[in-house]
Short mmCIF file of C-alpha atoms and ligand atoms in Angstrom, two decimals:
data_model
loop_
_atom_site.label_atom_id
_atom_site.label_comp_id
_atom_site.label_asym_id
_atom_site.label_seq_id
_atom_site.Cartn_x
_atom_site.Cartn_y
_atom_site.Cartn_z
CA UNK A 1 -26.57 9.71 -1.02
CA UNK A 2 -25.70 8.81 -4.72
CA UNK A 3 -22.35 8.06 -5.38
CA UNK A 4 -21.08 7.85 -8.88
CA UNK A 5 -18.92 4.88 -10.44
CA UNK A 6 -15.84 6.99 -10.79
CA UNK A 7 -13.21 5.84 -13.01
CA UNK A 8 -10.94 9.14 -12.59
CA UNK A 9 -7.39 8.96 -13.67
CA UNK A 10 -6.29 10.93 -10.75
CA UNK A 11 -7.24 11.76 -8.12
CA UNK A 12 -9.43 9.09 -7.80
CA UNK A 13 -12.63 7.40 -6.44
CA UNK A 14 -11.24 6.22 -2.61
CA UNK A 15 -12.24 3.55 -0.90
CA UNK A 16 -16.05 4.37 1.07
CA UNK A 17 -15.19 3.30 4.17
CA UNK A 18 -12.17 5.45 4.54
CA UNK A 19 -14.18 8.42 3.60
CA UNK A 20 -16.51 7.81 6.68
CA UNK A 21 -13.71 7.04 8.46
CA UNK A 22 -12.35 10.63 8.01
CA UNK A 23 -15.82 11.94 8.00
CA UNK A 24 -16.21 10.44 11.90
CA UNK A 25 -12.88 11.19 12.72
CA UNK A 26 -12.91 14.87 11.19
CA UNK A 27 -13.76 16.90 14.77
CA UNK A 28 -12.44 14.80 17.27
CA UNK A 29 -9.54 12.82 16.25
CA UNK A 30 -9.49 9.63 18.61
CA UNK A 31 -10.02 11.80 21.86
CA UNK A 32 -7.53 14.36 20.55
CA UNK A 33 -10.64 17.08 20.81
CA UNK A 34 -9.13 18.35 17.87
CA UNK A 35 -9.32 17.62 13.95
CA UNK A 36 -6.11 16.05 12.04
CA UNK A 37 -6.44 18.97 9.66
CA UNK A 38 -5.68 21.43 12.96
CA UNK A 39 -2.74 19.49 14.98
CA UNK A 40 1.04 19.84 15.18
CA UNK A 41 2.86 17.40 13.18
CA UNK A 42 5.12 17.85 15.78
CA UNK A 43 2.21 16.37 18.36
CA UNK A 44 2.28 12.28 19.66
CA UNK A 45 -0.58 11.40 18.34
CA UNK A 46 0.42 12.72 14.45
CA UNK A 47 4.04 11.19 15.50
CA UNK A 48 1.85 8.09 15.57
CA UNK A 49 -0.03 8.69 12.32
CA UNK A 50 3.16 9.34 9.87
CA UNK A 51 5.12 6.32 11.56
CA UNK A 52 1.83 4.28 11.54
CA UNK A 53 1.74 5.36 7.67
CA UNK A 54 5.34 3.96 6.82
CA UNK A 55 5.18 0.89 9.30
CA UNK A 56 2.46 -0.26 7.43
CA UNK A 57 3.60 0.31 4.01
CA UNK A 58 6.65 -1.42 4.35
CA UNK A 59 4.75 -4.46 5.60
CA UNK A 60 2.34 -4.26 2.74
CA UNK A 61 5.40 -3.96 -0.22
CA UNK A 62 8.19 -5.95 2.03
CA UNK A 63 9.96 -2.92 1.42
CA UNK A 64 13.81 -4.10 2.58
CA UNK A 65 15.34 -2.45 5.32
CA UNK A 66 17.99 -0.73 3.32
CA UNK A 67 15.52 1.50 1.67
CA UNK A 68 14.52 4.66 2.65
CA UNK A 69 10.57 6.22 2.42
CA UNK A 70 9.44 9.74 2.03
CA UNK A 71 6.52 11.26 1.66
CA UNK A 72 6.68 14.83 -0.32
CA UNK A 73 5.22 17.27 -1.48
CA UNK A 74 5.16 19.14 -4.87
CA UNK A 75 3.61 15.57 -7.23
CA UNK A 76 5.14 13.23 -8.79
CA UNK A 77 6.43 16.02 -11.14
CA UNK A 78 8.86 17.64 -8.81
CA UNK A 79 10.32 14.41 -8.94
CA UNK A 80 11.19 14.88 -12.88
CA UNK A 81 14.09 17.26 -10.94
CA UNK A 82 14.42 15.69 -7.88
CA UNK A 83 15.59 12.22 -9.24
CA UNK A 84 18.61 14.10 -11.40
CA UNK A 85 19.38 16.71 -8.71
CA UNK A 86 19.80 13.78 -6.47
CA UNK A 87 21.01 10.77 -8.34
CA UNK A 88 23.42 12.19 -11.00
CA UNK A 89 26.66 11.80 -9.97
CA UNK A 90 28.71 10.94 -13.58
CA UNK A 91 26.26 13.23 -15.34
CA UNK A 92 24.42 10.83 -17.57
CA UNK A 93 21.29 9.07 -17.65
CA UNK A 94 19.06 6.45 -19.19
CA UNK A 95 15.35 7.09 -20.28
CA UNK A 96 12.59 5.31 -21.44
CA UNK A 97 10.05 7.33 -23.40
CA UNK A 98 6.48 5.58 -23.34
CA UNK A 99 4.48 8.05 -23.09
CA UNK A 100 3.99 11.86 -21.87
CA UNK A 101 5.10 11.83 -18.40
CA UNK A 102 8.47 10.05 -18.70
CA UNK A 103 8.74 12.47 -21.98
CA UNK A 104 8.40 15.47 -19.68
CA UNK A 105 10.77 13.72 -16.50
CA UNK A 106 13.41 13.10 -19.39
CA UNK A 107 13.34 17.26 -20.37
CA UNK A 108 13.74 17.84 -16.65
CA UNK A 109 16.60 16.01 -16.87
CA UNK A 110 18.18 16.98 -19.30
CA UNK A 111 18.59 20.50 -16.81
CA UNK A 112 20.72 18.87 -15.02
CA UNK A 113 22.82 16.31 -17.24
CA UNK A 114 23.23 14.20 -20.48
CA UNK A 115 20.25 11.77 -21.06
CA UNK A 116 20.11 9.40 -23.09
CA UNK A 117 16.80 7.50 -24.99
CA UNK A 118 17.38 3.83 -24.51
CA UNK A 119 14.32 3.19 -25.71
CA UNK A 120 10.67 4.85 -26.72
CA UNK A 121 7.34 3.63 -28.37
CA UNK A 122 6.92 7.00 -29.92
CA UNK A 123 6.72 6.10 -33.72
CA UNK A 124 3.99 3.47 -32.76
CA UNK A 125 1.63 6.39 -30.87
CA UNK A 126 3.05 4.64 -27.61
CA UNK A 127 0.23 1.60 -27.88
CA UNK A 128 3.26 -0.65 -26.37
CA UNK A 129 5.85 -1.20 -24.41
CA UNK A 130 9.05 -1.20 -26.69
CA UNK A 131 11.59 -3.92 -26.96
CA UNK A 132 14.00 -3.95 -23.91
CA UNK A 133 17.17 -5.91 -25.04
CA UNK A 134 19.07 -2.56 -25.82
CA UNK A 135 18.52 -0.91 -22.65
CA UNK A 136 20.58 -3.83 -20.88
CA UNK A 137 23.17 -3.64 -24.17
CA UNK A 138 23.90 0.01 -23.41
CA UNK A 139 23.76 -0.74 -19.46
CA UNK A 140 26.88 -3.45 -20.43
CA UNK A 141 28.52 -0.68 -22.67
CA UNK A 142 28.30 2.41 -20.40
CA UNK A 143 28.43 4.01 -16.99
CA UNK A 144 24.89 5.51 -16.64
CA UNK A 145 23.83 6.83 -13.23
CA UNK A 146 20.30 5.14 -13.34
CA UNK A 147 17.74 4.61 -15.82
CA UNK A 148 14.38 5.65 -15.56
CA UNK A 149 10.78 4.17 -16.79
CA UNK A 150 7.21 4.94 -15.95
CA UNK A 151 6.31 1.58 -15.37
CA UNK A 152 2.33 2.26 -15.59
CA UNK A 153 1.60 4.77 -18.74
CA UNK A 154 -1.88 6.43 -17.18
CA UNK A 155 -2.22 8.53 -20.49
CA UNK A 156 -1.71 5.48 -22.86
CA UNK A 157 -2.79 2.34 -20.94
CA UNK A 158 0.17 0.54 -21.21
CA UNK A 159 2.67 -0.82 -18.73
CA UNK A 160 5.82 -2.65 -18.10
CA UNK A 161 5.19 -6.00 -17.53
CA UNK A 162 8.50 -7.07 -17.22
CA UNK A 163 11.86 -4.48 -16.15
CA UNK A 164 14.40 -3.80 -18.15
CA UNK A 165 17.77 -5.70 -17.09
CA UNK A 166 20.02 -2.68 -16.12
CA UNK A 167 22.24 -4.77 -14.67
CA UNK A 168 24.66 -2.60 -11.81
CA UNK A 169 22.75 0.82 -12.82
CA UNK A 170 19.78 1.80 -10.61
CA UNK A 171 16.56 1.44 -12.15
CA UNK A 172 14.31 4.15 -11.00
CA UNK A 173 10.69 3.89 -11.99
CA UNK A 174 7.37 6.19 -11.94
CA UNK A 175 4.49 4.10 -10.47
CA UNK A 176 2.00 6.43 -10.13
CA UNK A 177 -0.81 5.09 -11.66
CA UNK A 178 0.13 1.02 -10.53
CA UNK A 179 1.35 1.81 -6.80
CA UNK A 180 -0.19 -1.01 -4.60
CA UNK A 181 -2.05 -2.57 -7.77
CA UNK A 182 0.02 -5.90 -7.58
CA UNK A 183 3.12 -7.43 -5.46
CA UNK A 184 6.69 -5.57 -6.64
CA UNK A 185 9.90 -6.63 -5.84
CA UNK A 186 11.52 -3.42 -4.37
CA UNK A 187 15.20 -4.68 -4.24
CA UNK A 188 15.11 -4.74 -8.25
CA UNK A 189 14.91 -0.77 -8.22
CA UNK A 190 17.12 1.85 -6.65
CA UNK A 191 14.07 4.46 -6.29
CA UNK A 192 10.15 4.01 -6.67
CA UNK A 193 8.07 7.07 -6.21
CA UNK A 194 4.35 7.66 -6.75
CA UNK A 195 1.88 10.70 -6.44
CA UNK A 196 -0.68 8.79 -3.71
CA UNK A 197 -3.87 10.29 -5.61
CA UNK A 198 -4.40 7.11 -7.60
CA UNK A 199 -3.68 4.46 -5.14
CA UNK A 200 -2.36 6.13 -2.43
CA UNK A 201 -4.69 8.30 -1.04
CA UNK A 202 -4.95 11.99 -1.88
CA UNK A 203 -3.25 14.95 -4.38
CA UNK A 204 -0.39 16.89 -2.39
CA UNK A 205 1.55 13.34 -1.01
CA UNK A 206 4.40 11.82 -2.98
CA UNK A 207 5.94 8.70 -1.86
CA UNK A 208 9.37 7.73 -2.89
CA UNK A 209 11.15 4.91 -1.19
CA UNK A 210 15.02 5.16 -2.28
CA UNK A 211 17.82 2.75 -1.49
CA UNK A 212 20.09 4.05 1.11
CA UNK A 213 23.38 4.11 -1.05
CA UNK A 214 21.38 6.81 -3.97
CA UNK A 215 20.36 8.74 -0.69
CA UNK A 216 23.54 11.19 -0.77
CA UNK A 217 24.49 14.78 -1.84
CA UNK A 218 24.97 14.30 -5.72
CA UNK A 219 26.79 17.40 -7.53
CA UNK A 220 23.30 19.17 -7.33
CA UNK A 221 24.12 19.53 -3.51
CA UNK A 222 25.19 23.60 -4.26
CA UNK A 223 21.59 24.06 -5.36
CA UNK A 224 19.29 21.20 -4.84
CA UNK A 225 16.84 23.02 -2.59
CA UNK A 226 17.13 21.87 0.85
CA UNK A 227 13.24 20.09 0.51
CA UNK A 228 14.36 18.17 -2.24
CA UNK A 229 17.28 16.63 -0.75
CA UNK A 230 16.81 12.70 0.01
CA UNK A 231 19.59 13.20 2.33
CA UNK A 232 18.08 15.79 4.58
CA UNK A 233 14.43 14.45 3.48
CA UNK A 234 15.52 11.00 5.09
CA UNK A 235 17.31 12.42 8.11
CA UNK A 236 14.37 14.36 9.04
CA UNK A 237 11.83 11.62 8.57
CA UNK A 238 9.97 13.96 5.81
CA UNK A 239 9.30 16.66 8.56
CA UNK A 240 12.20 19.00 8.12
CA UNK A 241 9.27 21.56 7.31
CA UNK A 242 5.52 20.80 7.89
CA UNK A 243 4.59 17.71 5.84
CA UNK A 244 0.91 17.62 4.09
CA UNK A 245 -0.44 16.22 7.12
CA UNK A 246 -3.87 15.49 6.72
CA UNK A 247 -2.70 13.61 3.04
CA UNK A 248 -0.15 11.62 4.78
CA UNK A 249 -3.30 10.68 7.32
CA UNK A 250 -5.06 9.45 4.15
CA UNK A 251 -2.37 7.58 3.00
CA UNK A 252 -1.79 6.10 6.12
CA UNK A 253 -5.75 4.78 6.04
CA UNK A 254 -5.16 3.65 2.27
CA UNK A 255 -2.06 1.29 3.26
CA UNK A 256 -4.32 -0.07 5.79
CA UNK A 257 -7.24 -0.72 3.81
CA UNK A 258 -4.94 -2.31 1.03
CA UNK A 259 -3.64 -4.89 4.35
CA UNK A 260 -7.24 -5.57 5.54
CA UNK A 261 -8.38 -6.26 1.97
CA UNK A 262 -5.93 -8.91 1.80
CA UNK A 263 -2.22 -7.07 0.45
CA UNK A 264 -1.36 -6.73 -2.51
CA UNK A 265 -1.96 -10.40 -3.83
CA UNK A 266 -5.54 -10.06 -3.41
CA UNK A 267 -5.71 -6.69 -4.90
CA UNK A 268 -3.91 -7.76 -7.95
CA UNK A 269 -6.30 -10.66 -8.43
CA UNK A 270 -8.80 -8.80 -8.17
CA UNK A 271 -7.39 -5.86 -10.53
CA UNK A 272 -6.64 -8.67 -12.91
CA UNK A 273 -10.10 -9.83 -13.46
CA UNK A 274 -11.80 -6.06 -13.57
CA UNK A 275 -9.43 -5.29 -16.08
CA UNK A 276 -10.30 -8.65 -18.17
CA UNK A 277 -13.76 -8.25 -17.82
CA UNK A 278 -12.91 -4.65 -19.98
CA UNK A 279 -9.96 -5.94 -22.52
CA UNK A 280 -12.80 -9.24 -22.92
CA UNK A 281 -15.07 -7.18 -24.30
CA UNK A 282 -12.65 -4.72 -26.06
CA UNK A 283 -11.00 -7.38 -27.94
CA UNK A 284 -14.53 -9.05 -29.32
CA UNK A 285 -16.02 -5.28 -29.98
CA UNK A 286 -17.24 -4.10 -33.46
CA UNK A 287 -17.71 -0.44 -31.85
CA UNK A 288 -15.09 0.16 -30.03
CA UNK A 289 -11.21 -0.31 -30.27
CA UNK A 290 -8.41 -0.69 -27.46
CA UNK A 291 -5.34 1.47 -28.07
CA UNK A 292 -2.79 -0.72 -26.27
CA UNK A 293 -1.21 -3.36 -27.96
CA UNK A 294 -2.38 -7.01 -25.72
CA UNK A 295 1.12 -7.15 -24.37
CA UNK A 296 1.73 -4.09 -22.90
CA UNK A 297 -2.27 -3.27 -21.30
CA UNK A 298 -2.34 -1.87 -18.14
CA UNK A 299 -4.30 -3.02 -15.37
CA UNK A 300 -4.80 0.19 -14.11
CA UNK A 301 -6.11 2.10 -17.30
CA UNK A 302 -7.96 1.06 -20.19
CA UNK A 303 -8.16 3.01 -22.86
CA UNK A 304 -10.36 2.70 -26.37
CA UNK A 305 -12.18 4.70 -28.73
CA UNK A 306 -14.89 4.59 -31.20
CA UNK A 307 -14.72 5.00 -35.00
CA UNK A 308 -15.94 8.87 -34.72
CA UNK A 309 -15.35 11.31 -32.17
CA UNK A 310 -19.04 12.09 -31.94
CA UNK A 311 -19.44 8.55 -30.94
CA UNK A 312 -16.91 9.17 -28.53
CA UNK A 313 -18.89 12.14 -27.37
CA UNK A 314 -22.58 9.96 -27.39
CA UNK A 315 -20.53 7.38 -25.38
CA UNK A 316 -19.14 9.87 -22.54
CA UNK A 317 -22.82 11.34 -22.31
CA UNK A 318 -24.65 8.50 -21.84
CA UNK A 319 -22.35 7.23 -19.79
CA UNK A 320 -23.10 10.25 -17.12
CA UNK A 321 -26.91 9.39 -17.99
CA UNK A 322 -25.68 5.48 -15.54
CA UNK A 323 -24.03 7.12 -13.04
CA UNK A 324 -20.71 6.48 -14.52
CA UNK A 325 -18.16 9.46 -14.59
CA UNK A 326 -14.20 9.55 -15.37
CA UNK A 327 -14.27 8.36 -18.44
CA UNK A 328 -13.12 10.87 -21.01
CA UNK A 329 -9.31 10.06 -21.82
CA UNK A 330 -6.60 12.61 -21.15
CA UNK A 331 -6.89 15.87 -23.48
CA UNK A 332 -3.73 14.80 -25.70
CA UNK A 333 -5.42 11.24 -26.80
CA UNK A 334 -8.87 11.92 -27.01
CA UNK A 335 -11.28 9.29 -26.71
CA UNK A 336 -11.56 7.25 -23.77
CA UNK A 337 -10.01 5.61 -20.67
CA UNK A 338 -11.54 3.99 -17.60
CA UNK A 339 -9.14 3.80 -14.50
CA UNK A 340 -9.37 0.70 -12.58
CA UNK A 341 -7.53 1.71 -9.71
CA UNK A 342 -7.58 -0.44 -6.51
CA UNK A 343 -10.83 1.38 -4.77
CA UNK A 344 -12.39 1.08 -8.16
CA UNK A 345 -14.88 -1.67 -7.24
CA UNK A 346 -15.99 -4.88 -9.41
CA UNK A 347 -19.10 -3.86 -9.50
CA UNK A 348 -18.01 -0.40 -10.94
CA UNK A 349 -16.63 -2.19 -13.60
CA UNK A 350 -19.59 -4.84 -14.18
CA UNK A 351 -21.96 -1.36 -14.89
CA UNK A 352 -19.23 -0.51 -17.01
CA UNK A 353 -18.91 -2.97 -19.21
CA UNK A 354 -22.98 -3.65 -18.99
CA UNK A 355 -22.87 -0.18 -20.37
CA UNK A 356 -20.31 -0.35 -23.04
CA UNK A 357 -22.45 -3.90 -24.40
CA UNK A 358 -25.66 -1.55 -24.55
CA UNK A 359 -24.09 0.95 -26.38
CA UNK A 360 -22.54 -1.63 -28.96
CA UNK A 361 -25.93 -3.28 -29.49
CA UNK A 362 -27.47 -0.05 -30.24
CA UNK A 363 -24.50 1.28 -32.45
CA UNK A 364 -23.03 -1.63 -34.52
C1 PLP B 401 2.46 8.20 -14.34
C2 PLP B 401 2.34 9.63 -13.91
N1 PLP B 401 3.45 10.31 -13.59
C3 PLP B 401 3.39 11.59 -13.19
C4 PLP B 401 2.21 12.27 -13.12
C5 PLP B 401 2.18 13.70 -12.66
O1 PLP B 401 1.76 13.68 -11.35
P1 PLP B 401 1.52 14.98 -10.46
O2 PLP B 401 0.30 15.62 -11.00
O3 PLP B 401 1.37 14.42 -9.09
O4 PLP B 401 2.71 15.84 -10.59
C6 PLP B 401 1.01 11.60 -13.43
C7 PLP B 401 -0.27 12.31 -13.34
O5 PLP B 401 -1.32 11.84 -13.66
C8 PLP B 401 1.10 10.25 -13.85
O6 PLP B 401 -0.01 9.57 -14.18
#
C-alpha cells in the first residue's frame, strides 16, 4: 500500500487508523450485521454514534453547557445564509473581509440585511490580518446583531490570532480550516461552525455549536427553510430529516482520535512546531517566498511561491515525483500552499521541507 503525504486543503488526508477503523467496521458494525452506511438513524446503536459524536466533542472544546451543537448538511457555505436568516434580528451586521470565503458569507448577507465592513486586508492582497481597534469602536457606537470573521483564511494562510473585542455583539466565526487545531475559548463567541473535511472528518458534515440565546426564530422565520432553522435544528437534535450519517460516524471517530492523541493542547503543540519547521525555512529561503505577513500565519496553511510560475510548476511536479501531493494553492492565488491539518503527520512535513531544501539547492 503506498500512501501519499497529502497536504489537501480540504477534504483532507485523515488520520490512518480511523480509516482501518471504518475499513473493519464497514460490513458488520459492532455486531449490528449491518454496515453504518445501511442503518436507521433512527436505530440504538446510531442513537449511540451521533450522541457519542457530541459527548465527546464537548469534552474535547469544554464547550459550555449553554451552547447548542449541530451537525448539518449543505458546507460551511450554506452557513453564509444560515447565520443571517437566523441571527439578524435589527437587520445589520458586522464583517470582516480577509479573504474569499468571508467575502462570499458577507454577499450572502447582504440578502438578507445591511452589512457592514469593519474591517478587510483587501488592499494588501489579504497577506494579514488587519488592525482590529475599529471593529470594537463601531461595536461601542452601534447596535450590530453579530459580527462575523473567518478566523483561519485556508486560501491565504493567515489567521486571527487574537478576536476582535465586540464587546455585547456576538462574534460569530468560520473555523473551517483551524477546528480542533488548538484550545478555543467557546464562551468568547456566540456561534462557531466548521465544514468537518479539514479537521473534522469528512465533506457533507457541518458543525456549528451556537449559544442558546442566538438559537431563536429571527425575522427570517417566514422563509428560513425549516433545515436551516437552529431552533428546530436544536430541538430535533440535527435529525429532523435524515442526517449524513455515515459523516457524522467519521466525525464522531475524529473527536476521538483528537482525545486519545492528547486534546487539543497536544495537537496544537504539535501543529505549532510542523508549521515552524515550514515558516523556518520560508523565512531563510532565496527560492521561495511566504505570502502571509509573520503575524498573521496560519498554522493550518502555508502558503509561498517561487519567483516564476514555471518554477511553481517544476516545484508541484517534482513534488508528486516524493510522494507528496496537495500542494498546488487554490486556483485564485496561484502558487502554493501545504495544509497542515491535525492528521497531517510530522513526518509529512519533515519530507516536505527535506523537499523544498533540495529544490532550493538545486535552484538558487
Ligand atoms: C474557511 C472556509 N470557509 C468556507 C469554506 C467552504 O466550505 P464548503 O465547501 O464546506 O461549503 C471553505 C472551503 O474550503 C473554507 O476553507
Amino acid at each position: 500500500m503506498a500512501r501519499v503525504y497529502n497536504f489537501s486543503a480540504g477534504p483532507s488526508t485523515l488520520p490512518e487508523s480511523i480509516l482501518t477503523e471504518v475499513q473493519d467496521e464497514l460490513l458488520d458494525y459492532r455486531g449490528a450485521g449491518m454496515s453504518v452506511l445501511e442503518m436507521s438513524h433512527r436505530s440504538a446503536a446510531y442513537t449511540d454514534i451521533i450522541e457519542d459524536a457530541e459527548a465527546t466533542l464537548r469534552r474535547l472544546m469544554a464547550i459550555p453547557d449553554n451552547y447548542r451543537v449541530l451537525f448539518l448538511q449543505g458546507g460551511a457555505t450554506l452557513q453564509f445564509a444560515g447565520i443571517p436568516m437566523n441571527l439578524m434580528r435589527r437587520g445589520r451586521a458586522g464583517y470582516l473581509v480577509t479573504g474569499l470565503f468571508s467575502r462570499l458569507a458577507k454577499e450572502e448577507a447582504e440578502k438578507y440585511g445591511e452589512i457592514e465592513v469593519l474591517a478587510t486586508s483587501e488592499a494588501n492582497g489579504h497577506d494579514r490580518i488587519p488592525d482590529l481597534a475599529p471593529v470594537a469602536e463601531r461595536c461601542r457606537e452601534t447596535e450590530l446583531d453579530y459580527v462575523y470573521i473567518c478566523q483561519n483564511n485556508t486560501i491565504y494562510g493567515t489567521q486571527f490570532h487574537e478576536l476582535p473585542d465586540t464587546g455585547e455583539t456576538p462574534l460569530v466565526a468560520d473555523v473551517s480550516s483551524c477546528f480542533l487545531m488548538e484550545p478555543i475559548d467557546v464562551s468568547r463567541y456566540g456561534l462557531i461552525y466548521a465544514g468537518a473535511q479539514k479537521n473534522g472528518g469528512v465533506a457533507g458534515v457541518t458543525v456549528i455549536i451556537v449559544r442558546d440565546d442566538l438559537v431563536g426564530d429571527g425575522p427570517a422565520k417566514a422563509y428560513c427553510p425549516s433545515y436551516m432553522s437552529y431552533r428546530r435544528q436544536a430541538d430535533a437534535r440535527s435529525m429532523m430529516n435524515t442526517p449524513n450519517t455515515f459523516g457524522i460516524y467519521l466525525s464522531g471517530k475524529v473527536f476521538r482520535w483528537a482525545e486519545a492523541e492528547g486534546g487539543l493542547a497536544a495537537l496544537e503543540a504539535r501543529n505549532r512546531k510542523k508549521a515552524a519547521i515550514l515558516y523556518d525555512l520560508l523565512n531563510k529561503s532565496h527560492v521561495f517566498r511566504s505570502h502571509a505577513e509573520p503575524a498573521s500565519r496560519s498554522i493550518a496553511n502555508v502558503t509561498f511561491r517561487c519567483a516564476t510560475t514555471e518554477l511553481d510548476e517544476a516545484f508541484i511536479a517534482g513534488a508528486r515525483e516524493r510522494g507528496i501531493e496537495g500542494v498546488r494553492a487554490h486556483r485564485s492565488t496561484g502558487g502554493m500552499r501545504a495544509s497542515i491539518y491535525n492528521a497531517v503527520t510530522l513526518e509529512a512535513v519533515e519530507a516536505l521541507a527535506a523537499y523544498m531544501r533540495d529544490f532550493e539547492n538545486d535552484h538558487r
